[in-house]
PDB file of C-alpha atoms in Angstrom:
ATOM      1  CA  MET A   5     -11.627  -5.761  -8.175  1.00  0.00           C
ATOM      2  CA  TYR A   6      -9.733  -6.375  -4.896  1.00  0.00           C
ATOM      3  CA  ILE A   7     -11.009  -7.879  -1.662  1.00  0.00           C
ATOM      4  CA  ASN A   8     -10.552  -6.281   1.742  1.00  0.00           C
ATOM      5  CA  GLY A   9      -7.222  -7.381   3.210  1.00  0.00           C
ATOM      6  CA  GLN A  10      -5.762  -8.702  -0.055  1.00  0.00           C
ATOM      7  CA  ILE A  11      -1.975  -8.410   0.006  1.00  0.00           C
ATOM      8  CA  LEU A  12      -0.567  -6.234  -2.757  1.00  0.00           C
ATOM      9  CA  THR A  13       2.813  -7.175  -4.204  1.00  0.00           C
ATOM     10  CA  SER A  14       2.924  -6.313  -7.909  1.00  0.00           C
ATOM     11  CA  ASP A  15       3.371  -2.952  -9.576  1.00  0.00           C
ATOM     12  CA  GLN A  16       0.097  -3.522 -11.441  1.00  0.00           C
ATOM     13  CA  GLN A  17      -1.828  -3.971  -8.183  1.00  0.00           C
ATOM     14  CA  LEU A  18      -0.367  -0.746  -6.785  1.00  0.00           C
ATOM     15  CA  LEU A  19      -1.105   1.110 -10.025  1.00  0.00           C
ATOM     16  CA  ASP A  20      -4.721  -0.150  -9.944  1.00  0.00           C
ATOM     17  CA  HIS A  21      -5.099   1.281  -6.439  1.00  0.00           C
ATOM     18  CA  ILE A  22      -3.791   4.672  -7.581  1.00  0.00           C
ATOM     19  CA  GLU A  23      -5.953   4.778 -10.708  1.00  0.00           C
ATOM     20  CA  HIS A  24      -9.142   3.701  -8.911  1.00  0.00           C
ATOM     21  CA  GLU A  25      -8.393   5.624  -5.689  1.00  0.00           C
ATOM     22  CA  VAL A  26      -8.616   2.547  -3.477  1.00  0.00           C
ATOM     23  CA  PRO A  27      -6.978   3.005  -0.056  1.00  0.00           C
ATOM     24  CA  ILE A  28      -4.423   0.609   1.370  1.00  0.00           C
ATOM     25  CA  GLN A  29      -3.213  -0.376   4.824  1.00  0.00           C
ATOM     26  CA  VAL A  30       0.480  -0.587   5.644  1.00  0.00           C
ATOM     27  CA  TYR A  31       1.755  -3.254   8.051  1.00  0.00           C
ATOM     28  CA  TRP A  32       5.128  -3.905   9.625  1.00  0.00           C
ATOM     29  CA  GLY A  33       4.877  -7.581  10.479  1.00  0.00           C
ATOM     30  CA  LYS A  34       1.464  -7.906  12.127  1.00  0.00           C
ATOM     31  CA  GLU A  35       1.474  -4.309  13.373  1.00  0.00           C
ATOM     32  CA  HIS A  36      -0.679  -1.743  11.572  1.00  0.00           C
ATOM     33  CA  ARG A  37       1.375   1.352  10.650  1.00  0.00           C
ATOM     34  CA  ASP A  38      -0.727   3.490   8.310  1.00  0.00           C
ATOM     35  CA  ILE A  39      -3.775   3.699   6.079  1.00  0.00           C
ATOM     36  CA  GLY A  40      -4.343   5.934   3.085  1.00  0.00           C
ATOM     37  CA  PHE A  41      -3.945   6.334  -0.638  1.00  0.00           C
ATOM     38  CA  ILE A  42      -0.829   5.520  -2.615  1.00  0.00           C
ATOM     39  CA  GLU A  43       0.756   8.769  -3.758  1.00  0.00           C
ATOM     40  CA  GLN A  44       3.507   7.108  -5.798  1.00  0.00           C
ATOM     41  CA  PHE A  45       5.661   3.996  -5.885  1.00  0.00           C
ATOM     42  CA  CYS A  46       8.858   2.600  -7.354  1.00  0.00           C
ATOM     43  CA  PRO A  47      10.545  -0.822  -7.168  1.00  0.00           C
ATOM     44  CA  ASP A  48      11.798  -0.060  -3.640  1.00  0.00           C
ATOM     45  CA  TYR A  49       9.195   2.180  -1.976  1.00  0.00           C
ATOM     46  CA  VAL A  50       5.491   2.995  -1.725  1.00  0.00           C
ATOM     47  CA  LYS A  51       4.566   6.533  -0.663  1.00  0.00           C
ATOM     48  CA  VAL A  52       1.458   6.875   1.520  1.00  0.00           C
ATOM     49  CA  ASN A  53       0.578  10.024   3.510  1.00  0.00           C
ATOM     50  CA  ASN A  54       3.895  11.617   2.516  1.00  0.00           C
ATOM     51  CA  VAL A  55       5.862   8.701   4.032  1.00  0.00           C
ATOM     52  CA  PHE A  56       8.018   6.309   1.995  1.00  0.00           C
ATOM     53  CA  TYR A  57       7.595   2.644   3.007  1.00  0.00           C
ATOM     54  CA  ASN A  58      10.194   0.097   1.912  1.00  0.00           C
ATOM     55  CA  ARG A  59       8.508  -2.633  -0.122  1.00  0.00           C
ATOM     56  CA  ARG A  60      10.771  -5.310   1.390  1.00  0.00           C
ATOM     57  CA  GLN A  61      10.045  -4.316   5.001  1.00  0.00           C
ATOM     58  CA  PHE A  62       6.333  -3.536   4.902  1.00  0.00           C
ATOM     59  CA  THR A  63       3.203  -5.346   3.743  1.00  0.00           C
ATOM     60  CA  PHE A  64       0.495  -3.506   1.828  1.00  0.00           C
ATOM     61  CA  LYS A  65      -3.138  -4.588   1.960  1.00  0.00           C
ATOM     62  CA  SER A  66      -6.133  -3.424  -0.042  1.00  0.00           C
ATOM     63  CA  ARG A  67      -8.879  -1.576   1.855  1.00  0.00           C
ATOM     64  CA  PRO A  68     -11.741  -0.974  -0.615  1.00  0.00           C
ATOM     65  CA  GLY A  69     -14.637   0.881   0.919  1.00  0.00           C
ATOM     66  CA  TYR A  70     -12.590   2.499   3.714  1.00  0.00           C
TER      67      TYR A  70
END
């Protein structure tokens, strides 16, 4: 479905990760910030581990198998 490290940008990709319980990594630039499961998302934010990450400031990467 998704490869390790694939950048997630679309709502469909985020929804797939919720539905299939695939974890993601959160990056701010090149710096790793968090890893976990998407709890919810909207056009502006992605919630992971009870923290809201701005979709314009952070990068989200797929981590299947983590």
